[in-house]
PDB file of C-alpha atoms in Angstrom:
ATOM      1  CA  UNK Q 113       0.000   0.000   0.000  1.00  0.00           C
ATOM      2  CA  UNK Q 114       2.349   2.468   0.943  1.00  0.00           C
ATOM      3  CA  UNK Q 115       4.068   2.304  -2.843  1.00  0.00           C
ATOM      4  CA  UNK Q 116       0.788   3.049  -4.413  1.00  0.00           C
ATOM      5  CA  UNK Q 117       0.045   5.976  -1.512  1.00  0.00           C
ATOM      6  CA  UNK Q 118       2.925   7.442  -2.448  1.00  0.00           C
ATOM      7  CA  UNK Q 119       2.501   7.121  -6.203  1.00  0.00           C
ATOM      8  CA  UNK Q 120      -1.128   8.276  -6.503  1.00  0.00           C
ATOM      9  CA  UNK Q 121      -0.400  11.016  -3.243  1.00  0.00           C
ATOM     10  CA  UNK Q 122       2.044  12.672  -5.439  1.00  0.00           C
ATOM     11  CA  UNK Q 123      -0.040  12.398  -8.889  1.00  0.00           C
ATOM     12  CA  UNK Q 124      -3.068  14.050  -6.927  1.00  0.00           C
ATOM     13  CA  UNK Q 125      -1.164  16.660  -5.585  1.00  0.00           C
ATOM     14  CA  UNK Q 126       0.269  17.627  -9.099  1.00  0.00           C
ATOM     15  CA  UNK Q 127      -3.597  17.234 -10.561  1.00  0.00           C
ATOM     16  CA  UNK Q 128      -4.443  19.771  -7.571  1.00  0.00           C
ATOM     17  CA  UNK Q 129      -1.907  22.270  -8.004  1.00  0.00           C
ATOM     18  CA  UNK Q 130      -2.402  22.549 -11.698  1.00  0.00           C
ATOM     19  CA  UNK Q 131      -5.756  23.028 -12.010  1.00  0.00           C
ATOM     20  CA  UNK Q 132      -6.376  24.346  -8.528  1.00  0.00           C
ATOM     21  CA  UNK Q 133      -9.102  22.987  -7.314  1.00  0.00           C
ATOM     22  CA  UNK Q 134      -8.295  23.559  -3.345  1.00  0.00           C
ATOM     23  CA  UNK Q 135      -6.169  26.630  -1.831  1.00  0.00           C
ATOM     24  CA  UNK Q 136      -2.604  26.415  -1.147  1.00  0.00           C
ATOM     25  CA  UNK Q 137      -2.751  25.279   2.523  1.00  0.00           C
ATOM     26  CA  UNK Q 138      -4.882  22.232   1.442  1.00  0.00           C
ATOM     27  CA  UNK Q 139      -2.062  21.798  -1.772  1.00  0.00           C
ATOM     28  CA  UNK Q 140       0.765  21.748   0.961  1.00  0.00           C
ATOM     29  CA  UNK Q 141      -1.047  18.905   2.916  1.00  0.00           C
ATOM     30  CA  UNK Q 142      -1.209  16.827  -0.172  1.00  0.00           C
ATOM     31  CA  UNK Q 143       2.246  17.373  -0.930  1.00  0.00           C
ATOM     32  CA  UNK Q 144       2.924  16.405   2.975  1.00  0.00           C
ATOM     33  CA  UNK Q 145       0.897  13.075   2.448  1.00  0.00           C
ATOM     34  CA  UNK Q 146       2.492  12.411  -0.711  1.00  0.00           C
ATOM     35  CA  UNK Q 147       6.069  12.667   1.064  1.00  0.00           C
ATOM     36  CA  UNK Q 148       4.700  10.427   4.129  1.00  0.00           C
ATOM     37  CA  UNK Q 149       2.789   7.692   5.048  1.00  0.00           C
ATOM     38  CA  UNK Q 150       3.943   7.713   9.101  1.00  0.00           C
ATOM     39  CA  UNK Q 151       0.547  10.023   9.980  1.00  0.00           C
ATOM     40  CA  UNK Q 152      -1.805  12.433   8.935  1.00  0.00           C
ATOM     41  CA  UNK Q 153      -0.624  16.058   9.404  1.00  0.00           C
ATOM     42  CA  UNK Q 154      -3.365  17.200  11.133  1.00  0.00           C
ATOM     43  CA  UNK Q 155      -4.358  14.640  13.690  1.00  0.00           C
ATOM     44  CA  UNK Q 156      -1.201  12.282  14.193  1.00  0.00           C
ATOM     45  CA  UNK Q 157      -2.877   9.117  12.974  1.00  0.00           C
ATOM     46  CA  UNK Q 158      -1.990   6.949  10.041  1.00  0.00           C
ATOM     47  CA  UNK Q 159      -2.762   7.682   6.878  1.00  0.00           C
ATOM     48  CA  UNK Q 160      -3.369   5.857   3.707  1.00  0.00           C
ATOM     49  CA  UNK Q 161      -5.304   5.700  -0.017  1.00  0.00           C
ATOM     50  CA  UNK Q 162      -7.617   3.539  -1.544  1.00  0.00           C
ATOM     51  CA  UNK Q 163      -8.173   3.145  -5.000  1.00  0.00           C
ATOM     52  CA  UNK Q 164     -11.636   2.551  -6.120  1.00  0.00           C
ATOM     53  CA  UNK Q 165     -13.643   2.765  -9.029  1.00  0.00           C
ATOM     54  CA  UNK Q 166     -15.634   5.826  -9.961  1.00  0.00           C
ATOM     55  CA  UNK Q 167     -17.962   7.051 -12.655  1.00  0.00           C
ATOM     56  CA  UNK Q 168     -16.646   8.693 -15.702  1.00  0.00           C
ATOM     57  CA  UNK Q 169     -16.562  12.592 -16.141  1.00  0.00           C
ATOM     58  CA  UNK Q 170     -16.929  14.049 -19.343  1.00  0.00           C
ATOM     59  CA  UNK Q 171     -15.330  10.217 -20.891  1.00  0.00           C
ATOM     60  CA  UNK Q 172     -12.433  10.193 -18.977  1.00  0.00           C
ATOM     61  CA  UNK Q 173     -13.205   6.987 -16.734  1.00  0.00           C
ATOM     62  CA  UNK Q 174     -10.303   6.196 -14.372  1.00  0.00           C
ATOM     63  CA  UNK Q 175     -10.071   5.269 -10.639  1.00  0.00           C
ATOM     64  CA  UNK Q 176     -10.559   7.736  -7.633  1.00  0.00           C
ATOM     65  CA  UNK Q 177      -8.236   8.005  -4.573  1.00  0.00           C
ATOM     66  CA  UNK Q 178     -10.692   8.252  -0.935  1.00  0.00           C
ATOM     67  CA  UNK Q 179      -8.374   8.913   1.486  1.00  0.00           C
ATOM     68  CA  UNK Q 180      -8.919   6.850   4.705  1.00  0.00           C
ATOM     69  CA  UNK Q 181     -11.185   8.344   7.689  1.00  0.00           C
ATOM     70  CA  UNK Q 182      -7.987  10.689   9.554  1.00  0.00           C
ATOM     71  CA  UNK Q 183      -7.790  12.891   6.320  1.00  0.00           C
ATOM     72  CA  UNK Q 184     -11.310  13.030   5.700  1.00  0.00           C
ATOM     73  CA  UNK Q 185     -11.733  15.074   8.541  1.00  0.00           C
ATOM     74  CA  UNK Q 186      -9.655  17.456   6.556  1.00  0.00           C
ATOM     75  CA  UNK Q 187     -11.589  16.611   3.158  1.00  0.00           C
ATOM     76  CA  UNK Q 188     -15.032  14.740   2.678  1.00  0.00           C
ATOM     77  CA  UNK Q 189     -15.197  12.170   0.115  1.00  0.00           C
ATOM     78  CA  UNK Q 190     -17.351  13.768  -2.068  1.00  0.00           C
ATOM     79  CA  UNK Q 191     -15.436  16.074  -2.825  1.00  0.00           C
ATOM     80  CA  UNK Q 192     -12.270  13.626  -3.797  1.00  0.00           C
ATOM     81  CA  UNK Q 193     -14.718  11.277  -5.427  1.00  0.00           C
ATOM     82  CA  UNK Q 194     -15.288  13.861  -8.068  1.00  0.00           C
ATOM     83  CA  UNK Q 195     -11.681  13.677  -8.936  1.00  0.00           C
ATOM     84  CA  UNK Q 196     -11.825  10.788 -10.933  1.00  0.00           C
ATOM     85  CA  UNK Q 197      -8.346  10.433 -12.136  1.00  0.00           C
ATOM     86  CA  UNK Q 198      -7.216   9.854 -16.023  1.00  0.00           C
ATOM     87  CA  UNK Q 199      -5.204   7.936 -17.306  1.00  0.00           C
ATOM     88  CA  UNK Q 200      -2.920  10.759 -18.053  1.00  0.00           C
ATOM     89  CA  UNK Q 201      -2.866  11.681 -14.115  1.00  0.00           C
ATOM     90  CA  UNK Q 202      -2.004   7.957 -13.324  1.00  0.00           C
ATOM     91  CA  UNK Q 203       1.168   7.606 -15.840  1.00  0.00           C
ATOM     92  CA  UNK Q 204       2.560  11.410 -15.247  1.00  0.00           C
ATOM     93  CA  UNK Q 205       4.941  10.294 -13.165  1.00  0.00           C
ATOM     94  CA  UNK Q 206       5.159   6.389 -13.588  1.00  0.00           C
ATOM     95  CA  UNK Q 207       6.732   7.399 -17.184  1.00  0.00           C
ATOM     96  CA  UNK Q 208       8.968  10.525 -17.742  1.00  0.00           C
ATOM     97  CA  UNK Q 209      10.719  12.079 -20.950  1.00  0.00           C
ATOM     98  CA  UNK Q 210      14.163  13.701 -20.540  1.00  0.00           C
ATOM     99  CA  UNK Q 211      14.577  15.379 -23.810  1.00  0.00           C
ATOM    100  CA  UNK Q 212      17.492  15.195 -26.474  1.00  0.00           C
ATOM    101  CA  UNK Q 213      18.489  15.730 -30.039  1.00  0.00           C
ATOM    102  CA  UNK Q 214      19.721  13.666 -33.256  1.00  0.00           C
ATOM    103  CA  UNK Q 215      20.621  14.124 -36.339  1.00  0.00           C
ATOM    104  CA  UNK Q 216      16.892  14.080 -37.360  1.00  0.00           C
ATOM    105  CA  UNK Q 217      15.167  15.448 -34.138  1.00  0.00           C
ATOM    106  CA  UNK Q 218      15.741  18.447 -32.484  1.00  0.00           C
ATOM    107  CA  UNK Q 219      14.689  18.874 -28.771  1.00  0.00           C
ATOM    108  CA  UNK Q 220      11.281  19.967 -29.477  1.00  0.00           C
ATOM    109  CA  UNK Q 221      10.871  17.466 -32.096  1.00  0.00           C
ATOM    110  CA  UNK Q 222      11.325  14.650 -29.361  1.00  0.00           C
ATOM    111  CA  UNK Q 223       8.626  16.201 -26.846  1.00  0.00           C
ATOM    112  CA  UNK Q 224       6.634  16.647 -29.049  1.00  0.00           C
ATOM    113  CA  UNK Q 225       6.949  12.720 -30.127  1.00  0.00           C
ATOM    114  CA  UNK Q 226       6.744  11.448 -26.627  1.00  0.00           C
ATOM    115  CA  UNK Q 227       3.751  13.805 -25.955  1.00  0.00           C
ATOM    116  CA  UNK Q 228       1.629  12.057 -29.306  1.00  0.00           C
ATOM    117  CA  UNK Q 229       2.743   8.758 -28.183  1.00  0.00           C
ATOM    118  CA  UNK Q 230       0.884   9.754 -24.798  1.00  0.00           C
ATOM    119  CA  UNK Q 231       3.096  10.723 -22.024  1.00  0.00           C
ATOM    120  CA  UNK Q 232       2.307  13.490 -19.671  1.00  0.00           C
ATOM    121  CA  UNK Q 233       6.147  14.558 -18.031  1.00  0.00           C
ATOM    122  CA  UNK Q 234       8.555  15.941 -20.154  1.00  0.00           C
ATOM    123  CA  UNK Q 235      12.025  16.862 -18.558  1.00  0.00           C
ATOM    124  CA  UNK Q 236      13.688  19.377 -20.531  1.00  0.00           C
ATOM    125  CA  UNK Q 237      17.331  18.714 -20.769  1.00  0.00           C
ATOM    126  CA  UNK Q 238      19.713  20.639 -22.152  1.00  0.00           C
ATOM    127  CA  UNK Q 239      23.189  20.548 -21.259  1.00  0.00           C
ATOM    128  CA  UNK Q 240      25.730  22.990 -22.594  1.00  0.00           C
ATOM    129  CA  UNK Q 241      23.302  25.166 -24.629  1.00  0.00           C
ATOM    130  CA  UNK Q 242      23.279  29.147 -24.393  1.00  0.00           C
ATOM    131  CA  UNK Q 243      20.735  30.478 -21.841  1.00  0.00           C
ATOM    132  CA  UNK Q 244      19.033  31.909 -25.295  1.00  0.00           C
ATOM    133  CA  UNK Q 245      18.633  28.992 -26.818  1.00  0.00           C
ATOM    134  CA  UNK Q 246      17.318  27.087 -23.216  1.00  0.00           C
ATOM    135  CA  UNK Q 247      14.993  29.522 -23.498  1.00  0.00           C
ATOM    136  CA  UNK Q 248      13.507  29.410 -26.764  1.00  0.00           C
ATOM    137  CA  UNK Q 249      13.262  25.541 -26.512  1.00  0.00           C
ATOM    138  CA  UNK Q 250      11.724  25.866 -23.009  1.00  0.00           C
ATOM    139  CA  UNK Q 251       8.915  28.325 -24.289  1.00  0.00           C
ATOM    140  CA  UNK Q 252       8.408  26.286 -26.929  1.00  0.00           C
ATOM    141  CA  UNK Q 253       8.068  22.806 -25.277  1.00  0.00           C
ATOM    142  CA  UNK Q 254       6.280  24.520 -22.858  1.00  0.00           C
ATOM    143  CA  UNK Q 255       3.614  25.477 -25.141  1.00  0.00           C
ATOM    144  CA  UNK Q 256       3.128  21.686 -26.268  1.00  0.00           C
ATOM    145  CA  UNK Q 257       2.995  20.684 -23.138  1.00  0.00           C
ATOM    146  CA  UNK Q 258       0.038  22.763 -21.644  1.00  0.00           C
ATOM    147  CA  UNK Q 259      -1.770  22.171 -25.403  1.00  0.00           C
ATOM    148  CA  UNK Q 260      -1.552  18.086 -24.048  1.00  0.00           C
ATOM    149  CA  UNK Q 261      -2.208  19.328 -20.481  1.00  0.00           C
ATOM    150  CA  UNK Q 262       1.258  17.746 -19.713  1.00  0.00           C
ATOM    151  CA  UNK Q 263       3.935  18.354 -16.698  1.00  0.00           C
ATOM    152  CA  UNK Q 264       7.232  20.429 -17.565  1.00  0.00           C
ATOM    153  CA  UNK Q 265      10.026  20.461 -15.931  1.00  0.00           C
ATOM    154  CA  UNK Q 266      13.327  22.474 -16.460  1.00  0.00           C
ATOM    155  CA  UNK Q 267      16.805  20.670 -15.655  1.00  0.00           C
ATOM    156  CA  UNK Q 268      19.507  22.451 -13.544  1.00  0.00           C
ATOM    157  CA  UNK Q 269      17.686  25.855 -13.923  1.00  0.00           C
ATOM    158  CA  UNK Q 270      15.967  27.327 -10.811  1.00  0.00           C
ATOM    159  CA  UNK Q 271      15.150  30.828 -12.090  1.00  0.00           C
ATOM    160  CA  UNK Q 272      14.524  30.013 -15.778  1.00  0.00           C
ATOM    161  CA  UNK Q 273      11.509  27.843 -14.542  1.00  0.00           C
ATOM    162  CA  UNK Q 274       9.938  30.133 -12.373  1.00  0.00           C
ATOM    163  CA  UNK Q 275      10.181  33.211 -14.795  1.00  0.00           C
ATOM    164  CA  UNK Q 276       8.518  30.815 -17.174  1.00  0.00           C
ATOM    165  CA  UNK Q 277       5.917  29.776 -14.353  1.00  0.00           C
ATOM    166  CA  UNK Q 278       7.359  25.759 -15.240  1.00  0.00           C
ATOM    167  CA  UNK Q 279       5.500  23.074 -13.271  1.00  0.00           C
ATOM    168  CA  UNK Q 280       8.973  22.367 -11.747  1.00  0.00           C
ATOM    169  CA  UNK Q 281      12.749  21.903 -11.451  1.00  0.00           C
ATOM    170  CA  UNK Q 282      15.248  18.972 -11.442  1.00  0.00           C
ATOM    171  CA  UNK Q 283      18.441  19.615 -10.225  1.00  0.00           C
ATOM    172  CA  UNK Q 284      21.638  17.622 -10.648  1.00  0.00           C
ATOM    173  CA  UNK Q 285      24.249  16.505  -8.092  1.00  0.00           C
ATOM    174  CA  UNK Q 286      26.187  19.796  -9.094  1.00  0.00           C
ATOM    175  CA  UNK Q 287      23.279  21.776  -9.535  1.00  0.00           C
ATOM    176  CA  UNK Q 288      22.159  24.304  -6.534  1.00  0.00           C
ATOM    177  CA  UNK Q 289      21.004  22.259  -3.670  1.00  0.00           C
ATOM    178  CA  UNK Q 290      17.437  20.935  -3.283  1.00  0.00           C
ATOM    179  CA  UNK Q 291      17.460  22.898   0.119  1.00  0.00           C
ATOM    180  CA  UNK Q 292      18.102  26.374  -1.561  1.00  0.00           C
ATOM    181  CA  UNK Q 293      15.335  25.527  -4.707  1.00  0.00           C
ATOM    182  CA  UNK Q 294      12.847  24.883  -2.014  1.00  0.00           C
ATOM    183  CA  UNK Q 295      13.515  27.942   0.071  1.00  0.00           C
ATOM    184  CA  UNK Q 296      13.482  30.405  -3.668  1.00  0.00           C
ATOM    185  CA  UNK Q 297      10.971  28.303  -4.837  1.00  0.00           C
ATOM    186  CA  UNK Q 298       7.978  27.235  -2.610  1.00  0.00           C
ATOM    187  CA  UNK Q 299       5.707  24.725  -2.058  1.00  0.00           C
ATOM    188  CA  UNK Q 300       3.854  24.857  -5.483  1.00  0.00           C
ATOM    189  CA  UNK Q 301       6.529  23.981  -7.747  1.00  0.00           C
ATOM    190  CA  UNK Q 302       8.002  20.067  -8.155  1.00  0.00           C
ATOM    191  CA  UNK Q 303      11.405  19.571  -6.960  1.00  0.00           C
ATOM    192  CA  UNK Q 304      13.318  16.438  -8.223  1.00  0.00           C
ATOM    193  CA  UNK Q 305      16.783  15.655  -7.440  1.00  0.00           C
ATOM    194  CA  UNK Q 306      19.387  12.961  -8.849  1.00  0.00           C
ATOM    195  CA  UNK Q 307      20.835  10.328  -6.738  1.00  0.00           C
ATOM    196  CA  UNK Q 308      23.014   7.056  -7.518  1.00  0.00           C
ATOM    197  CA  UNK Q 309      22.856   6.172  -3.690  1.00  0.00           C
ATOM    198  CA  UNK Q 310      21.141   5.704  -0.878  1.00  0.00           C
ATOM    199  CA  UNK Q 311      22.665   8.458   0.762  1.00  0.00           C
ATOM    200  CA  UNK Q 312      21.670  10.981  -2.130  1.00  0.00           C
ATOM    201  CA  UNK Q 313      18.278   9.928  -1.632  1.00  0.00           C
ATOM    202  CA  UNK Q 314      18.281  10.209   2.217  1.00  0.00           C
ATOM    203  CA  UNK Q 315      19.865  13.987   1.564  1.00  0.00           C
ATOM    204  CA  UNK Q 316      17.441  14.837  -1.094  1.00  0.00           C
ATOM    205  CA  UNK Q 317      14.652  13.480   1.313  1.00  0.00           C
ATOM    206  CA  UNK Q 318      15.591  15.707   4.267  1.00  0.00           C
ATOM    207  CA  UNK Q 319      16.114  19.050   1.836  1.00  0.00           C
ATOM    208  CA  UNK Q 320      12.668  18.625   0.717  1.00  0.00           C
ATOM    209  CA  UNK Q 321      12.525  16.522  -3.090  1.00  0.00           C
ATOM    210  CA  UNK Q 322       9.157  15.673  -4.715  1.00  0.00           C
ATOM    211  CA  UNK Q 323      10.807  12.891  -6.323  1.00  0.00           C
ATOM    212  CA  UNK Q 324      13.660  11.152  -7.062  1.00  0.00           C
ATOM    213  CA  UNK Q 325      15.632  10.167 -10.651  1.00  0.00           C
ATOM    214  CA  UNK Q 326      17.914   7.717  -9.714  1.00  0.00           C
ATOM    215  CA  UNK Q 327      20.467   5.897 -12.115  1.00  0.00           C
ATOM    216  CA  UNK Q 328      22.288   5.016 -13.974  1.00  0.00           C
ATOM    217  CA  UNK Q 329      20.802   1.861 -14.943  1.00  0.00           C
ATOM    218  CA  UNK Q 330      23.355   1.159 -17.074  1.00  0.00           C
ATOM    219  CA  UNK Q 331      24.888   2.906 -19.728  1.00  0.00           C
ATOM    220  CA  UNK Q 332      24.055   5.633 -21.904  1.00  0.00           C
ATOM    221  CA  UNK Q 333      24.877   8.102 -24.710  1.00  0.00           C
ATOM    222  CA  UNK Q 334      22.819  10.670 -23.729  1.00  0.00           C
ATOM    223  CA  UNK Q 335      24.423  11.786 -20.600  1.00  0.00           C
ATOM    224  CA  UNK Q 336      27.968  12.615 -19.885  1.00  0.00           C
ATOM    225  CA  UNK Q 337      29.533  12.013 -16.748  1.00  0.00           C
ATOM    226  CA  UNK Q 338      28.223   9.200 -15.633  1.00  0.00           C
ATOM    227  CA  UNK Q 339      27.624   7.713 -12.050  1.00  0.00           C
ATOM    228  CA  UNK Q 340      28.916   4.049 -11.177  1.00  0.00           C
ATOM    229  CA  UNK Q 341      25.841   1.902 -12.208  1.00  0.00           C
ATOM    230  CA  UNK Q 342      23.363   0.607 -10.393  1.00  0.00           C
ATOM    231  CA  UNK Q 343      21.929  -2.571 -12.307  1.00  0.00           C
ATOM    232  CA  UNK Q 344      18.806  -4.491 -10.934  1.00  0.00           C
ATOM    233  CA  UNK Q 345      20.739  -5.243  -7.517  1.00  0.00           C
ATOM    234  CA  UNK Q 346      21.382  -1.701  -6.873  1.00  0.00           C
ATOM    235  CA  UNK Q 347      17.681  -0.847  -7.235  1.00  0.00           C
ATOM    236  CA  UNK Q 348      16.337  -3.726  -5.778  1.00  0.00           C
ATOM    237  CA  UNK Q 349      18.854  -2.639  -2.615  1.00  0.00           C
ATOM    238  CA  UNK Q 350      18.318   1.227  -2.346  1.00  0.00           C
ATOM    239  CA  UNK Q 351      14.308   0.403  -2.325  1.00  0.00           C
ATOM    240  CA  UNK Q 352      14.780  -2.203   0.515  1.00  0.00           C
ATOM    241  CA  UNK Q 353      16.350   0.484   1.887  1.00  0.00           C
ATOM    242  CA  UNK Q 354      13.729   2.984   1.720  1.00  0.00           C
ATOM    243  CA  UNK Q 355      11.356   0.815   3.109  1.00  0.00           C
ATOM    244  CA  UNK Q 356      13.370   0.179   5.836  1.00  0.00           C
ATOM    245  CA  UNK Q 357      13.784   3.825   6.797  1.00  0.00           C
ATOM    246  CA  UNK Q 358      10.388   5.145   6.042  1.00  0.00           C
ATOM    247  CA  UNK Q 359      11.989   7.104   3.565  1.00  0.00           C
ATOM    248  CA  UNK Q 360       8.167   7.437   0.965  1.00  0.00           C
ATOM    249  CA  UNK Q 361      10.047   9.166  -2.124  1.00  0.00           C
ATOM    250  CA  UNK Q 362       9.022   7.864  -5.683  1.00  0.00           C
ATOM    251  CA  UNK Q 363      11.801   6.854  -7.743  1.00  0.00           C
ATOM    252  CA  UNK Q 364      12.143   7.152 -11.162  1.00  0.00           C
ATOM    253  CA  UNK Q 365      15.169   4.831 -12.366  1.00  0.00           C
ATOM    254  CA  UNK Q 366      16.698   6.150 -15.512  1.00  0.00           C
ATOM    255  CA  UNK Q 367      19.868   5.700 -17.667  1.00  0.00           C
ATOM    256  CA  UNK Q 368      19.694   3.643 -21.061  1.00  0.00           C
ATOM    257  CA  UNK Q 369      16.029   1.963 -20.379  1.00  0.00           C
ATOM    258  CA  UNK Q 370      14.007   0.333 -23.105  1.00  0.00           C
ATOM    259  CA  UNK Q 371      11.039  -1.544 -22.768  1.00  0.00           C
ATOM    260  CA  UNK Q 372      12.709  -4.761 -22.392  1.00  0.00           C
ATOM    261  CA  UNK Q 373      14.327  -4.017 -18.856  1.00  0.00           C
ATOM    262  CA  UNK Q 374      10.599  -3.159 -17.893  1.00  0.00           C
ATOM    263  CA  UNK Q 375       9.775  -6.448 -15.991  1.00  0.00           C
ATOM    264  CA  UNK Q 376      12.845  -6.843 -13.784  1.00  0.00           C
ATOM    265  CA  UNK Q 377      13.153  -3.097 -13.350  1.00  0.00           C
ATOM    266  CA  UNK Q 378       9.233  -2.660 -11.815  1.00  0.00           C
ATOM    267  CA  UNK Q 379      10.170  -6.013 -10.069  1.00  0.00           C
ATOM    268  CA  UNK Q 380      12.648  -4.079  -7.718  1.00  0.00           C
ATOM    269  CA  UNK Q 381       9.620  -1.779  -6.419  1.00  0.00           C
ATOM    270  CA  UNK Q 382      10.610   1.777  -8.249  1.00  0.00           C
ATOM    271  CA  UNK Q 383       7.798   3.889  -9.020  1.00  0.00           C
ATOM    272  CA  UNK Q 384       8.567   4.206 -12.658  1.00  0.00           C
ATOM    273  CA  UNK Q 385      10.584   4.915 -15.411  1.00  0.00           C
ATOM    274  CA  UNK Q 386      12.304   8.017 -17.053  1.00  0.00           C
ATOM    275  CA  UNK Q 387      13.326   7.665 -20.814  1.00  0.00           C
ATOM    276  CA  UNK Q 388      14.955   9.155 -23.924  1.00  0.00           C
ATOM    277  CA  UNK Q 389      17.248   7.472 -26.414  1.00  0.00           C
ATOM    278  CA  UNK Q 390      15.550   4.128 -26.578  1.00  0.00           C
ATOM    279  CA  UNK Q 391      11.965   6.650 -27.646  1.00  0.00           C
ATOM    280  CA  UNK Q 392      14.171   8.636 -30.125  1.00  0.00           C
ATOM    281  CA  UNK Q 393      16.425   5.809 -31.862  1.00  0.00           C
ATOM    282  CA  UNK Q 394      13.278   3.459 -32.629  1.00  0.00           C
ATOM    283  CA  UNK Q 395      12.031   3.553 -35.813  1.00  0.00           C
ATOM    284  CA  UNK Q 396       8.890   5.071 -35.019  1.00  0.00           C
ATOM    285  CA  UNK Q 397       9.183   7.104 -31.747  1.00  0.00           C
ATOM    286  CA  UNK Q 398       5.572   7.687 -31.200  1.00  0.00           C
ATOM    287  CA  UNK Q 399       4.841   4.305 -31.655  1.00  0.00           C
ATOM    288  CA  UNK Q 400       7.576   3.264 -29.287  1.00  0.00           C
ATOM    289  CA  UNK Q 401       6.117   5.875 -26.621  1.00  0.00           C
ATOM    290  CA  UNK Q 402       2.953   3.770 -26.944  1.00  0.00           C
ATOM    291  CA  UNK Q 403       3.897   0.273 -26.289  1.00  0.00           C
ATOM    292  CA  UNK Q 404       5.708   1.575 -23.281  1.00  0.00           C
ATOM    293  CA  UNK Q 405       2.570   3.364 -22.006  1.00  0.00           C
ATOM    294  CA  UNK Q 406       0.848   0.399 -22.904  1.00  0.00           C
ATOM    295  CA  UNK Q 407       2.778  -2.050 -20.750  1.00  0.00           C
ATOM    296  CA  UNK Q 408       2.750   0.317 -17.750  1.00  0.00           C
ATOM    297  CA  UNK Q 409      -1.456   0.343 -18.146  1.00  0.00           C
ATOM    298  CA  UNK Q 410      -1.398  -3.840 -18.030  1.00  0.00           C
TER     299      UNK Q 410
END
């Protein structure tokens, strides 16, 4: 239970915030419960989520999240009942895109891509471009995103996503600490930091991360600098971990992924996936987006 609290917390708070449906105090709780599963912020007791089934709104039939009876003296049910979740708000953050180029795609071209294949978080990455040309790119993958009603999210750069109002930040081991984006930023942008180790993950926890990417899984092209990597035994170990220290973080595993390593990767408990070259270097990159979409929905 507490993998899917955690999962569906977050993806709730993220549907809140966006459309803003409740005020920020009520926002900040969600992001609490998200982060949490030891009690309820407001009256000590345990906390949890059910998934249920709910009736369709306007054709988009999904599941609802009822929160159990110490946060629903916070909320009543109705009112999360009528949140009944799409599929979109289910596979935001089980499936991320990090962006990149080729000799045939340039960085819009694969958002763009992912986002008609059907996934809802795009990461833009761009590492060693001009603050001009971030910018462009980042208006202009912006754009798609809120025409697909998708989550966008700068790399590295704290005040170039909140000039542009981004939905969030992820910052880098050599990027400015999580602590310090928190403080500049707020509560009501997304904060996700990069780990390769347990530690990371218990720093990033403490300093106040939405989420963690955490790799490499094994190698890849399309980042420089690698960390050691961490295979299926390093997941499998830094979850075990987790669980053992109440640490309630999703974890997005990343680093040269394809839709092969899907089975023994979900295996190790990580919340979900973050991809790029193995979308971009199929032969049809929408399509690929798809079947990966499609075998997170089974």
């Amino acid at each position: 239970m507490e993998g899917r609290t955690v999962r569906y917390g977050l993806s709730l708070f993220i549907f809140l915030k966006k459309n803003q449906a409740f005020p920020t105090r009520l926002i900040t709780f969600y992001r609490t419960f998200a982060q949490t599963t030891k009690g309820c912020p407001a009256c000590n007791r345990r906390t949890g989520a059910e998934i249920i089934p709910c009736e369709p709104d306007a054709g988009n039939a999904a599941e609802g999240i009822v929160l159990y009876k110490a946060t629903s003296q916070i909320l009543q049910k109705e009112s999360l009942l009528s949140l009944c979740m799409t599929q979109t708000i289910r596979t935001m953050l089980n499936l991320q895109f990090i962006t990149h180029f080729t000799d045939t795609y340039s960085y819009a071209d694969s958002a763009r891509m992912a986002l008609e294949g059907g996934c809802r978080w795009i990461q833009l990455r761009m590492k060693n471009s001009t603050l001009p040309e971030l910018e462009k790119n980042a208006r202009d993958i912006q754009a798609l995103c809120r025409a697909y009603k998708a989550t966008f999210i700068i790399d590295d750069h704290v005040e170039l996503a909140l000039a542009l109002k981004a939905d969030g930040v992820h910052l880098g081991k050599n990027d400015m600490p999580i602590a310090q984006a928190r403080r500049i930023m707020g509560e009501s942008f997304l904060i996700g930091g990069t780990a390769n180790t347990i530690e990371d993950i218990r720093a990033h926890y403490r300093d106040g991360a939405d989420y963690i990417g955490c790799g490499p899984y094994r190698f890849t092209t399309t980042k420089q600098g690698l960390a050691p990597l961490l295979g299926i035994s390093g997941y499998r170990h830094i979850i075990q971990t987790m669980r053992e220290e109440h640490i309630s973080l999703p974890v997005i595993a990343i680093g040269g992924i394809t839709r092969h390593d899907l089975p023994a990767l979900l295996a190790t408990g990580i919340s979900g996936i973050a991809v790029s070259g193995c979308v971009l270097q199929a032969e049809s990159p929408v399509e690929e987006m798809r079947r990966l979409l499609t075998y997170k929905a089974q």
